[in-house]
XYZ file of C-alpha atoms in Angstrom:
141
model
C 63.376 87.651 53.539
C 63.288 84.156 54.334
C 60.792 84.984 57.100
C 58.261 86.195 53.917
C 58.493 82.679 52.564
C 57.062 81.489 55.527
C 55.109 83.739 56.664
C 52.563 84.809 53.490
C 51.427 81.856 52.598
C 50.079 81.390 55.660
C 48.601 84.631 55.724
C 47.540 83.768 51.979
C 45.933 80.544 53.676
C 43.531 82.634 56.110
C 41.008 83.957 53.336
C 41.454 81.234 51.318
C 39.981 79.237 54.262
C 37.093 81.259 54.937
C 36.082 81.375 51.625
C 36.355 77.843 50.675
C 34.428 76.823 54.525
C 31.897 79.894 53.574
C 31.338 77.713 50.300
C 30.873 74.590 51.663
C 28.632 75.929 54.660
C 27.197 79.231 52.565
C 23.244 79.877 53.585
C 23.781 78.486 57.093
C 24.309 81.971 58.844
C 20.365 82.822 61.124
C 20.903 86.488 59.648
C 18.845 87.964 56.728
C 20.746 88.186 53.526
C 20.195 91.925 53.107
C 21.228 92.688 56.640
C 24.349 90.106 55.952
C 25.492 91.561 52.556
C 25.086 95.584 54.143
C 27.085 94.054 57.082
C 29.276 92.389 54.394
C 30.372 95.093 52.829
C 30.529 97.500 55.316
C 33.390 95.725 56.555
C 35.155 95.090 53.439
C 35.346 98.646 52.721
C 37.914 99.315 55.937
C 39.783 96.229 55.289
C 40.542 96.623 52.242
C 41.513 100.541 52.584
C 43.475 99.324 54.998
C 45.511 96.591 52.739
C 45.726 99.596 50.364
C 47.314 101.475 52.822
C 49.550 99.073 54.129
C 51.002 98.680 50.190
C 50.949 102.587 49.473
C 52.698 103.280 52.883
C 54.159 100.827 55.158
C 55.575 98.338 52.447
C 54.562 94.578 52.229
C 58.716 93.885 53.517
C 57.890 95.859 56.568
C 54.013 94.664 57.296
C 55.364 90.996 57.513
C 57.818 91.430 59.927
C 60.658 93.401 58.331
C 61.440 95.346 61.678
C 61.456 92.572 63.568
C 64.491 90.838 61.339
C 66.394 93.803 59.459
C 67.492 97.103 61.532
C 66.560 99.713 58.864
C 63.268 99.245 59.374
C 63.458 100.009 62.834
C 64.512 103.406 62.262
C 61.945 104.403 60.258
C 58.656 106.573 62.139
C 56.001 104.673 62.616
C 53.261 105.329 59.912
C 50.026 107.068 60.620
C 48.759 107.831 56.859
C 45.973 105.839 55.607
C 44.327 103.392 57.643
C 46.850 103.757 60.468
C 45.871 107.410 60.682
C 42.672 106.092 62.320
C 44.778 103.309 64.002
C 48.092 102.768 64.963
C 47.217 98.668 64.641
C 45.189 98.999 61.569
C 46.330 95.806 59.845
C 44.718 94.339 63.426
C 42.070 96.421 63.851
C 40.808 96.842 60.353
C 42.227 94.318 57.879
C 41.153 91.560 59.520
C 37.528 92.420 59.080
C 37.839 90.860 55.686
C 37.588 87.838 56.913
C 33.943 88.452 58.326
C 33.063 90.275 55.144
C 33.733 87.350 53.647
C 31.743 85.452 55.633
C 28.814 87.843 55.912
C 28.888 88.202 52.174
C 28.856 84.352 51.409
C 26.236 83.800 54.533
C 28.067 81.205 56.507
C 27.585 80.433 59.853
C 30.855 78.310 60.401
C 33.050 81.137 58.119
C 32.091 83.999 60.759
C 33.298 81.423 63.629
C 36.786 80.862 62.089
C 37.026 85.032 60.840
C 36.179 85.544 65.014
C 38.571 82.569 65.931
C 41.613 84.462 63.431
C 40.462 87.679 64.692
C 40.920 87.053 68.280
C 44.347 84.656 67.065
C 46.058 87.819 66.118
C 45.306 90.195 68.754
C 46.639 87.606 70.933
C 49.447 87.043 68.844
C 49.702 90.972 69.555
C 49.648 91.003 73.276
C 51.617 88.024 73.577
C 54.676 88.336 70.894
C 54.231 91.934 68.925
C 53.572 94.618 71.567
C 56.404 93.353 73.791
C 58.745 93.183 70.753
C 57.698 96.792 69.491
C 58.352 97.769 73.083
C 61.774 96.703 72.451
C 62.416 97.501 69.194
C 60.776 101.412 69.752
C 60.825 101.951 73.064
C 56.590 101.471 73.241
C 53.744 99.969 73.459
């Protein structure tokens, strides 16, 4: 797993990094704070149902790459409780919404820049490295 010891605390880093830039630049965001908190948590509920469901089903070893580096994984189905039962790229789709949550919730203007700047970051880390490897690895997209 030396790929987790690299990998998570960079992932780690990502909310840490909104929150602290929310704190420094909180109040800044043009948007009403009761239209900013609903917005807020609106979003926080599917992200973090769908951390929950990447513990309860898919396995933290597996969600940070464990298919890509250890065979096992790779012959396990592909998960669709949970989250992924809406999506089959839920920790894309949905989990990464926690980082605008964040901050929506603190009201910074320069936080929801770097949440869309991560946000977009990973779905092109998708298109670019994971969807090709998946291909690969399951024979899909």
């Amino acid at each position: 797993m030396v790929w987790g010891l690299l990998f998570l605390p960079l992932l780690v880093a990502r909310p840490i990094l909104v929150v602290g830039l929310a704190i420094a630049n909180r109040g800044s965001l043009a948007l009403p704070q009761p239209i900013a908190l609903g917005l807020g948590l609106a979003l926080l509920i599917p992200a973090l149902y769908t951390l929950w469901s990447v513990a309860r089903y898919f396995g933290i070893p597996r969600a940070i790459g464990g298919d890509h580096f250890r065979s096992h994984y790779r012959t396990m189905p592909l998960v669709q409780q949970g989250a992924f039962a809406w999506s089959g790229n839920a920790m894309y789709v949905f989990a990464f919404l926690g980082l605008w949550a964040i901050a929506l919730l603190i009201g910074s203007q320069a936080a929801l820049a770097v949440a869309l700047f991560q946000h977009a970051y990973v779905w092109v880390h998708f298109y670019c490295t994971e969807a090709p490897d998946m291909d690969l690895l399951y024979g899909q997209d």
